[in-house]
Short mmCIF file of C-alpha atoms in Angstrom, two decimals:
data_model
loop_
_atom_site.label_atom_id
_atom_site.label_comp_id
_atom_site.label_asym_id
_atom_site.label_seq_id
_atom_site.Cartn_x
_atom_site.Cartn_y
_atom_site.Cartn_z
CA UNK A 294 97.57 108.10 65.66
CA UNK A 295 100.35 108.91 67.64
CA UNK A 296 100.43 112.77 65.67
CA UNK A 297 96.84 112.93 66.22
CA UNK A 298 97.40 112.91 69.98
CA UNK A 299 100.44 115.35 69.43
CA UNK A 300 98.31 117.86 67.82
CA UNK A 301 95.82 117.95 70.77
CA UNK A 302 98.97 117.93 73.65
CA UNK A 303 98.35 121.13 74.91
CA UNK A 304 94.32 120.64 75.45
CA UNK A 305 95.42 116.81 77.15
CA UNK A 306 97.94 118.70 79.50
CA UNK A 307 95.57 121.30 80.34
CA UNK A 308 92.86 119.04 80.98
CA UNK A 309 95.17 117.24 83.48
CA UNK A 310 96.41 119.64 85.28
CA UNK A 311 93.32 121.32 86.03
CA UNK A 312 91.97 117.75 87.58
CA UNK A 313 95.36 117.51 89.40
CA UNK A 314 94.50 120.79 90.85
CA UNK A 315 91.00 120.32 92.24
CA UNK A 316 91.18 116.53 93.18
CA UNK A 317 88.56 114.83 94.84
CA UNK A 318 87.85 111.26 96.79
CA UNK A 319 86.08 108.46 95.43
CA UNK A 320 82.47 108.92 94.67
CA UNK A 321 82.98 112.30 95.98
CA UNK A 322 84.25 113.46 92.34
CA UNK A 323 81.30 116.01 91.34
CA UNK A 324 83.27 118.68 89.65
CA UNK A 325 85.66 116.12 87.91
CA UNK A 326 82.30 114.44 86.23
CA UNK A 327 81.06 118.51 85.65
CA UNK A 328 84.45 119.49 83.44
CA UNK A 329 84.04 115.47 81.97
CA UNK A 330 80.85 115.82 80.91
CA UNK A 331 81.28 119.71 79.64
CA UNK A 332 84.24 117.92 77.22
CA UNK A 333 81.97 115.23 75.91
CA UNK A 334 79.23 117.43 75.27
CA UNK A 335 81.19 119.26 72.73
CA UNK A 336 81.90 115.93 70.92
CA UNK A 337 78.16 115.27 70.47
CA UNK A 338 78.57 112.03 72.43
CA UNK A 339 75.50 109.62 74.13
CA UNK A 340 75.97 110.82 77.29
CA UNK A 341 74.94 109.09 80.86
CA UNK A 342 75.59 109.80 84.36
CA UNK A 343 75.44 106.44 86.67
CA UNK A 344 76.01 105.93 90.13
CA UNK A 345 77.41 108.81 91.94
CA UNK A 346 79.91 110.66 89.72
CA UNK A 347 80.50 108.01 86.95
CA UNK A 348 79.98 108.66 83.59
CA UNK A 349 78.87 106.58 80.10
CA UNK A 350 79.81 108.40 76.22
CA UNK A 351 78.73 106.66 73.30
CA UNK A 352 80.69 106.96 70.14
CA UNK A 353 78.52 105.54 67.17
CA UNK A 354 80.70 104.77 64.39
CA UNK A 355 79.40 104.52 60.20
CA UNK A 356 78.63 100.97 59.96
CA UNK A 357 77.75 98.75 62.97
CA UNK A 358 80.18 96.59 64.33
CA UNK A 359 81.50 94.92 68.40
CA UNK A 360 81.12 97.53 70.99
CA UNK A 361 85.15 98.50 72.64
CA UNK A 362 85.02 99.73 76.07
CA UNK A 363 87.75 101.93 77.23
CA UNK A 364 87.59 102.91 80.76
CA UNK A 365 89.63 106.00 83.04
CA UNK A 366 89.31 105.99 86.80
CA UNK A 367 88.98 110.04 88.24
CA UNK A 368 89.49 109.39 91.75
CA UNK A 369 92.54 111.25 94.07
CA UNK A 370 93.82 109.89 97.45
CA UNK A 371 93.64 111.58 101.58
CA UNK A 372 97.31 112.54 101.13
CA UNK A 373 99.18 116.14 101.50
CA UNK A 374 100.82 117.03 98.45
CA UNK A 375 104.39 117.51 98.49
CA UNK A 376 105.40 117.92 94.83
CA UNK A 377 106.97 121.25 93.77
CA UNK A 378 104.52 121.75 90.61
CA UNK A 379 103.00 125.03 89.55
CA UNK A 380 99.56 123.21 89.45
CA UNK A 381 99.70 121.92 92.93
CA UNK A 382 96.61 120.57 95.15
CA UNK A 383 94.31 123.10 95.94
CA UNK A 384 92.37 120.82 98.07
CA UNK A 385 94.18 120.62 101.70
CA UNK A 386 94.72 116.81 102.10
CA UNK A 387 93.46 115.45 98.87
CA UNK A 388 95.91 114.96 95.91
CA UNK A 389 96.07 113.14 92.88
CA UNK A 390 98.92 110.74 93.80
CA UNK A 391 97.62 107.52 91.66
CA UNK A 392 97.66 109.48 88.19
CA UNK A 393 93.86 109.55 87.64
CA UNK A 394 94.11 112.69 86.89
CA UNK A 395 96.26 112.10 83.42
CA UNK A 396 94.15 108.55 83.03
CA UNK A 397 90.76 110.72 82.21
CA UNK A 398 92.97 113.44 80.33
CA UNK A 399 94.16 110.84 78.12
CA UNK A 400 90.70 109.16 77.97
CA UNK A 401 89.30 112.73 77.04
CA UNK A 402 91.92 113.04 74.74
CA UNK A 403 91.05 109.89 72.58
CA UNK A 404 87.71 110.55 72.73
CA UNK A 405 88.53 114.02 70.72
CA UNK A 406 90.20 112.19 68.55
CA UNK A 407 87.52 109.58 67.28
CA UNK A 408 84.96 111.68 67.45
CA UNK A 409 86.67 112.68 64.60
CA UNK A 410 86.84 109.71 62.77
CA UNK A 411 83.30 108.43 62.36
CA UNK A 412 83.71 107.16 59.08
CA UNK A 413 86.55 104.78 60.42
CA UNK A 414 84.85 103.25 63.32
CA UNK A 415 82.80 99.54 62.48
CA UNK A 416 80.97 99.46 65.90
CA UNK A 417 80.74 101.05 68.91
CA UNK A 418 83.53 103.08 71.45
CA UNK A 419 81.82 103.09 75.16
CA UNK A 420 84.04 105.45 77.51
CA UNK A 421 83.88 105.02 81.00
CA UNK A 422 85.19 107.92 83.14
CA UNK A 423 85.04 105.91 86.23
CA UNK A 424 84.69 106.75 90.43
CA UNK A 425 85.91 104.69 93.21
CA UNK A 426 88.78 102.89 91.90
CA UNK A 427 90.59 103.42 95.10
CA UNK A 428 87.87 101.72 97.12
CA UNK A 429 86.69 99.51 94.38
CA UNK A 430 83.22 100.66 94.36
CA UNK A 431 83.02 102.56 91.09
CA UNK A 432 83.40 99.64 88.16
CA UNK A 433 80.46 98.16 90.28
CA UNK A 434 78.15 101.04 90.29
CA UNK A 435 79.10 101.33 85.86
CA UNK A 436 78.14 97.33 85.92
CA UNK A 437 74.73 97.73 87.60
CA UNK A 438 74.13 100.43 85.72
CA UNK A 439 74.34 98.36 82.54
CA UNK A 440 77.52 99.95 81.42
CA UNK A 441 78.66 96.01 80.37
CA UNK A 442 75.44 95.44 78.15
CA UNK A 443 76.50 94.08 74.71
CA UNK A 444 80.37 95.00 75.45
CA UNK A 445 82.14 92.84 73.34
CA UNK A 446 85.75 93.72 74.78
CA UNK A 447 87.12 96.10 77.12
CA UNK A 448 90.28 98.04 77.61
CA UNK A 449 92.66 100.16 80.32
CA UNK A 450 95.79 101.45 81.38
CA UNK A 451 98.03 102.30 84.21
CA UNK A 452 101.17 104.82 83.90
CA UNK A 453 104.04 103.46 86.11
CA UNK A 454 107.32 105.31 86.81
CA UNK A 455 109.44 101.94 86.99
CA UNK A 456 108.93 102.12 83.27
CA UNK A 457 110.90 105.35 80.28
CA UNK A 458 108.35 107.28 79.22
CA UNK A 459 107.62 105.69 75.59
CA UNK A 460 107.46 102.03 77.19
CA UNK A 461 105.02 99.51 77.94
CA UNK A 462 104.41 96.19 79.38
CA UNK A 463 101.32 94.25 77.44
CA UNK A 464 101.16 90.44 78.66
CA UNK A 465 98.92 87.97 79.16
CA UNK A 466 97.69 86.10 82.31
CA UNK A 467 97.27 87.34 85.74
CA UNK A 468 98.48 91.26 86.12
CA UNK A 469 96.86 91.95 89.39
CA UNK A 470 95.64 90.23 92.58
CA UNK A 471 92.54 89.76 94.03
CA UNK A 472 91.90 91.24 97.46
CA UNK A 473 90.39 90.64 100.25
CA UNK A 474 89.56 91.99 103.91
CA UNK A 475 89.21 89.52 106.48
CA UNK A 476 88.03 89.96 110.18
CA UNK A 477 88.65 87.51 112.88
CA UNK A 478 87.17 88.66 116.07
CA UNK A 479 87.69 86.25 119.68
CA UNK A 480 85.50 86.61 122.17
CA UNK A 481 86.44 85.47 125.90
CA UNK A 482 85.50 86.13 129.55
CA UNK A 483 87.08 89.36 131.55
CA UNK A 484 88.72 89.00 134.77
CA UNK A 485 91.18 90.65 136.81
CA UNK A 486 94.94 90.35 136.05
CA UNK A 487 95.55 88.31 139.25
CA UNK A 488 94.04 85.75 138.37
CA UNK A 489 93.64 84.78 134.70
CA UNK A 490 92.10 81.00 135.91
CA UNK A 491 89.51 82.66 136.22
CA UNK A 492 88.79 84.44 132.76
CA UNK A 493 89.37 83.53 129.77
CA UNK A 494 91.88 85.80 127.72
CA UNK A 495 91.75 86.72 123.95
CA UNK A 496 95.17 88.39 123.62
CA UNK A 497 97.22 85.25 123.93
CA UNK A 498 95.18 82.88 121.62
CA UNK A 499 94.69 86.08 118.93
CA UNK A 500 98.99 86.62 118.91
CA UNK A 501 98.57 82.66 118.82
CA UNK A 502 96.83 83.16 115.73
CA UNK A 503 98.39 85.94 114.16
CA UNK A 504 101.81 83.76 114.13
CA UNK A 505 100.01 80.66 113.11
CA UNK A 506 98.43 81.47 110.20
CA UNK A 507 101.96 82.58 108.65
CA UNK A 508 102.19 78.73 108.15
CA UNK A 509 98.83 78.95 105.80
CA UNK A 510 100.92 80.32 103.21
CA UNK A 511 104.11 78.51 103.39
CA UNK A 512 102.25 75.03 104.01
CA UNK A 513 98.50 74.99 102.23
CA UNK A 514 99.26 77.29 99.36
CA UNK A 515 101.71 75.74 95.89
CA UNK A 516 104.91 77.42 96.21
CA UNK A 517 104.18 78.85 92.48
CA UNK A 518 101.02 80.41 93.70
CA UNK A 519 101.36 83.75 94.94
CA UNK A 520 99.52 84.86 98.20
CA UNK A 521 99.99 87.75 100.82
CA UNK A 522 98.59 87.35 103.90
CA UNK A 523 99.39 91.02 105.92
CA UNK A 524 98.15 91.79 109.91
CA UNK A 525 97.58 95.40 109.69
CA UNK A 526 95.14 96.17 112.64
CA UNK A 527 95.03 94.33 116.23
CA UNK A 528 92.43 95.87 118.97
CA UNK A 529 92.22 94.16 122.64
CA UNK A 530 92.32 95.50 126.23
CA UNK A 531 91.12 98.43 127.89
CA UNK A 532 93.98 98.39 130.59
CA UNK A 533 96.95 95.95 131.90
CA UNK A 534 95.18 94.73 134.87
CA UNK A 535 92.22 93.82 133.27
CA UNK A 536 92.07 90.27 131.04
CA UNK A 537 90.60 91.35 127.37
CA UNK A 538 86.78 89.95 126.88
CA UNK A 539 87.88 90.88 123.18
CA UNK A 540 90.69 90.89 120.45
CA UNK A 541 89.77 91.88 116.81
CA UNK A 542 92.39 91.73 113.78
CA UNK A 543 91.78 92.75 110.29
CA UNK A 544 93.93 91.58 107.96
CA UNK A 545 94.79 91.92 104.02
CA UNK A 546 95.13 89.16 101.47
CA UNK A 547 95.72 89.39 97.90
CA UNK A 548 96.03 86.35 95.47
CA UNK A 549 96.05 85.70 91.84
CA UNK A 550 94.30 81.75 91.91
CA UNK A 551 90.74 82.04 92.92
CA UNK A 552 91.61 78.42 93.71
CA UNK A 553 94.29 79.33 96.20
CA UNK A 554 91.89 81.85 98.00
CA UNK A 555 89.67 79.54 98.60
CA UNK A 556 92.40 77.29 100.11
CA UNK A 557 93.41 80.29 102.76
CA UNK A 558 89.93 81.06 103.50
CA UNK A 559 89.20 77.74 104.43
CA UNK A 560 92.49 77.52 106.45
CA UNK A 561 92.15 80.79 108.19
CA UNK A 562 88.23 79.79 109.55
CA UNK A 563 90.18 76.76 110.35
CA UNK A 564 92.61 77.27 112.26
CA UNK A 565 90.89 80.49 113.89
CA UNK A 566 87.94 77.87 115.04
CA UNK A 567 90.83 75.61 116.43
CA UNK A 568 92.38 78.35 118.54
CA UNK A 569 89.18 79.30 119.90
CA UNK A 570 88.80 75.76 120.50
CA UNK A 571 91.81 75.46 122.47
CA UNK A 572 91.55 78.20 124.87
CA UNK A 573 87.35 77.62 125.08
CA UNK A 574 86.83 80.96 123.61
CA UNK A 575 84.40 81.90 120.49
CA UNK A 576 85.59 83.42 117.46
CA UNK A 577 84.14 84.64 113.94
CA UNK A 578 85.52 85.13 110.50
CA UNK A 579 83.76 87.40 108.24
CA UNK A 580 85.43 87.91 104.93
CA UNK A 581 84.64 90.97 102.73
CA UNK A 582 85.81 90.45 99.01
CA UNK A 583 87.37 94.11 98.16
CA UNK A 584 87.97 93.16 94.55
CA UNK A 585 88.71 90.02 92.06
CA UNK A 586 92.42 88.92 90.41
CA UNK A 587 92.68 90.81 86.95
CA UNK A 588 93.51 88.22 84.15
CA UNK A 589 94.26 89.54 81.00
CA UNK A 590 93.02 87.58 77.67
CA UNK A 591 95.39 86.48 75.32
CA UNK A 592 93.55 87.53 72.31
CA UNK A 593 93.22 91.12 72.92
CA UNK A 594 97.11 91.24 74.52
CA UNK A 595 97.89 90.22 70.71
CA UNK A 596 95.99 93.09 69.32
CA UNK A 597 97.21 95.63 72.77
CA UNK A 598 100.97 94.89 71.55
CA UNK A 599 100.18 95.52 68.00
CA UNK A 600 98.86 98.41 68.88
CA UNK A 601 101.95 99.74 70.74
CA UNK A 602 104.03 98.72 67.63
CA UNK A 603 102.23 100.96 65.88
CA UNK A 604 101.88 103.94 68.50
CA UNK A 605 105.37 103.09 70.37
CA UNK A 606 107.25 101.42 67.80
CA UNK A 607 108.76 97.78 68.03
CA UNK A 608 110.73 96.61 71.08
CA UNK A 609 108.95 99.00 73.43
CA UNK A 610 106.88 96.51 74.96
CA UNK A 611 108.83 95.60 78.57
CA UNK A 612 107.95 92.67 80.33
CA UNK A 613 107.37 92.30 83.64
CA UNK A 614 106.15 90.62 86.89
CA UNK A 615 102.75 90.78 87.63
CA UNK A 616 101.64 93.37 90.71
CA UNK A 617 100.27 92.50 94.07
CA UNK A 618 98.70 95.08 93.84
CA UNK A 619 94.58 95.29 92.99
CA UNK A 620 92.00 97.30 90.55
CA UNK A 621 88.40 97.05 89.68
CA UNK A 622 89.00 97.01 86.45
CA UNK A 623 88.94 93.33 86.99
CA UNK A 624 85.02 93.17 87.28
CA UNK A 625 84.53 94.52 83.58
CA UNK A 626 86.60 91.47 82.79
CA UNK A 627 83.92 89.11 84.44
CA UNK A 628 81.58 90.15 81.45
CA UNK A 629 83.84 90.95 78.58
CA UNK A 630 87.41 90.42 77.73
CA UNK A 631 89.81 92.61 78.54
CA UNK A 632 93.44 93.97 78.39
CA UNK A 633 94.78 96.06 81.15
CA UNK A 634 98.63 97.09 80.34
CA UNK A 635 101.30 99.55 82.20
CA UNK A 636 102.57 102.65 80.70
CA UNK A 637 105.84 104.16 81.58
CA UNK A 638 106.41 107.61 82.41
CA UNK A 639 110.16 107.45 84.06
CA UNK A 640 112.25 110.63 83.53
CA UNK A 641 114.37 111.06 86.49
CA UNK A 642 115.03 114.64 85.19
CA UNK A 643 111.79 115.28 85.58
CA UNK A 644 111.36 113.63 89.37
CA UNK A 645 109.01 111.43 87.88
CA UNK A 646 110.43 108.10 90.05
CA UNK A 647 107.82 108.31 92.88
CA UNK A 648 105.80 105.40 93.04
CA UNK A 649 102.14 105.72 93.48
CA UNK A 650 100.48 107.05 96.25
CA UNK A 651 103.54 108.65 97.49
CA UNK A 652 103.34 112.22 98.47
CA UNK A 653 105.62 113.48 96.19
CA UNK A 654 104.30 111.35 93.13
CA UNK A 655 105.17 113.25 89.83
CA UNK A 656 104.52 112.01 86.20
CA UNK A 657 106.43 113.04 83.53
CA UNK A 658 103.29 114.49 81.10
CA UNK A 659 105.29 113.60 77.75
CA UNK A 660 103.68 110.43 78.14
CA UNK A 661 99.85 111.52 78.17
CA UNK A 662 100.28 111.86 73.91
CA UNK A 663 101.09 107.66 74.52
CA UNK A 664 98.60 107.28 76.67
CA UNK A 665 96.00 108.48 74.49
CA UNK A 666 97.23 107.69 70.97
CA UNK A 667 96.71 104.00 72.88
CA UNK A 668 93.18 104.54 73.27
CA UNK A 669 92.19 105.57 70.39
CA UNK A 670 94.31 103.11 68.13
CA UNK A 671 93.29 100.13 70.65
CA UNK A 672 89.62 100.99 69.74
CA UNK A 673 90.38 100.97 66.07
CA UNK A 674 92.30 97.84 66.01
CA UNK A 675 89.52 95.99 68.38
CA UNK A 676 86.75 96.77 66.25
CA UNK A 677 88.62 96.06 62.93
CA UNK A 678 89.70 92.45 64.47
CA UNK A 679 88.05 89.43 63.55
CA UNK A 680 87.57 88.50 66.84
CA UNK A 681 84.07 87.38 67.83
#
C-alpha cells in the first residue's frame, strides 16, 4: 500500500499545498469542499454535501460487507502565518496551523487509491471530509446528517511533530479529553467605594472562588484521574470607586472519566452556591459541553497497529501519554467504534518541530505517503476482520 501512496505523492502534495494556501475557518470552508468534491467526482464516488461545508463519498466495494468510516477535518485557525514556505497563506490572518490541510490531502489520497481497488473491498469505505473540528461543531452536523447510519467502525488520524516522520503511536484507552466551558456569573448590589456595608461586592467572593475551586481537583477528584480546571476570562467593575453589581468567569475543563466530570461539576455549582451564600450574593453556573473524552477500542487498536506493521514496518509504533487536548472525532465514537492514532512528522531539518497552532507550524510532507497508505490499508484490514 505504502507504493501505492508513493506513486500518487506528487498529486497528495499538490493537493495540500493548494488547501494550505487558501485556508479557511470552520464552517466557513466553501472552496475547500469545491476542490474536495471536484476530486471525488473524478473517482465516481456517492457523493453528499451536509451541513455547511461537510462532505459524505461512498466507496461501494464487489461483495457487501461492514461499512469503515474514515474521516479528515478541513478547517484552518485566526492566526498570521509566519512560516517561510513557497505556498504560504494567502488569506491575511487565516492559516492552516493544525495540519488539516495534509489530513484531507491524505484522505483524498486514499480515496484515489481504493477507488481503484473495487474488487478488493467486502463492504463499504464512507469518507468524511469534515468542518468545524476547531470548534467542535462539524462531526455533529455529519451525525445529524446520518453520516453514522449503519457505520460499523470508524477511523482517524493526527500528524504530530513530537513524533520522526515514519512513526506512530496506536493505543488503546483514553487519547483525548473531554471539554468543557463553564460560566459562573455573581450577582451583588453596587455601591460607592466608601462604603462597601452598604453594597454587596462580587469581586472579592468571585477571587474567593477562583482560588477555591483549585482544591476541587486536588481534593474531590482520584489522584489517577486526570482533570484541568483553567480561569481564562474574569469581567467585574466599571471603575475603582464603584463596588461591582457583577463578576463573570469562564473557565476551561478537560477530563478523561465522564465519572470525574461529573464529580467537578457538582463541586463547582457547589461551592459557587456556597460563596454566594456567604457574602448574600446570587450566582449561576451554566455549563456548555464543547466536546466528549475520545476512548479508543481495543479491537480496532489491534487491527490500527497491524496496519502500521504493514505500512510502517515493526517497532514504529511509539507509545505515549494520552493528550489534554480535545477533538470531535470523539462523537463518531458514541455510535461506532473507533481508533484515532498520532502520526509523526518530526524532521528538524525541515523546521517541522512547531507544535500545533503555532504560527510558524511546518510539517515535514514526507509523511503525507504514511498518512494515506494508513487509510487506505486501515479500510482494507477493517473490512477483511472478523469483527462484528
Amino acid at each position: 500500500m505504502l507504493d501505492k501512496a508513493k506513486s500518487i505523492e506528487d498529486y497528495i502534495v499538490k493537493v495540500r499545498r493548494t488547501f494550505h494556501e487558501n485556508p479557511e475557518l470552520s464552517n466557513q470552508e466553501y472552496d475547500t469542499q469545491r476542490l474536495i468534491v471536484d476530486e471525488l467526482e473524478k473517482l465516481g464516488l456517492e457523493i453528499e454535501k451536509v451541513g455547511n461545508t461537510s462532505t459524505i463519498a461512498r466507496l461501494i466495494g464487489s461483495k457487501k460487507g461492514k461499512t469503515v468510516v474514515l474521516r479528515a477535518d478541513m478547517d484552518a485557525l485566526p492566526i498570521i502565518e509566519e512560516s517561510e514556505i513557497d505556498f504560504k497563506s494567502k488569506n491575511d490572518g487565516v492559516m492552516h496551523a493544525c495540519g488539516h490541510d495534509a489530513h484531507s490531502a491524505m484522505l483524498l489520497g486514499a480515496a484515489k487509491i481504493l477507488s481503484g481497488m473495487r474488487d478488493k473491498i467486502n463492504g463499504e469505505v464512507r469518507f468524511f471530509f469534515q468542518e468545524g473540528e476547531e470548534n467542535f461543531s462539524g462531526a455533529k452536523k455529519i451525525i445529524e446528517a446520518g453520516g453514522m447510519e449503519n457505520v460499523d467502525g470508524c477511523f482517524a488520524m493526527h500528524g504530530l511533530p513530537t513524533m520522526e516522520t515514519g512513526f506512530a503511536n496506536i493505543e488503546g484507552g483514553y487519547r483525548l479529553t473531554g471539554c468543557d466551558t463553564i460560566y459562573v456569573k455573581f450577582e451583588g448590589v453596587s455601591g460607592h467605594g466608601s462604603s462597601p456595608q452598604l453594597a454587596k461586592d462580587t469581586i472579592h467572593p468571585a477571587c474567593m472562588f477562583v482560588t477555591d475551586i483549585q482544591g476541587i481537583v486536588t481534593k474531590n477528584v482520584a489522584p489517577q484521574e486526570p482533570v484541568v480546571v483553567s480561569v481564562g476570562r474574569i469581567n467585574a467593575g466599571t471603575k475603582a470607586n464603584i463596588i461591582s453589581k457583577y463578576a463573570e468567569i469562564d473557565m476551561s475543563m478537560r477530563y478523561f472519566d465522564p465519572a470525574a466530570r461529573k464529580v467537578v461539576h457538582d463541586a463547582i455549582i457547589r461551592h459557587a452556591n456556597a460563596i454566594a451564600d456567604a457574602y448574600e450574593i446570587e450566582v449561576s453556573v451554566d455549563i456548555e459541553e464543547s466536546t466528549l473524552s475520545l476512548k479508543n477500542d481495543d479491537d480496532l487498536v489491534r487491527i490500527a497497529q497491524k496496519t502500521s506493521e504493514k505500512v510502517l514496518g515493526k517497532g514504529k509504533n511509539i507509545l505515549m501519554k494520552p493528550l489534554m487536548a480535545s477533538e470531535d472525532m470523539s462523537y463518531y465514537f458514541q455510535h461506532a467504534k473507533g481508533v484515532y492514532i498520532n502520526m509523526g512528522f518530526k524532521n528538524d531539518e525541515k523546521g517541522s518541530v512547531y507544535f500545533p497552532h503555532h504560527e510558524k507550524f511546518k510539517i515535514d510532507e514526507d509523511y503525507m505517503v504514511y498518512g494515506t497508505a494508513m487509510f487506505a490499508q486501515f479500510a482494507l484490514d477493517f473490512l477483511d476482520s472478523e469483527l462484528y
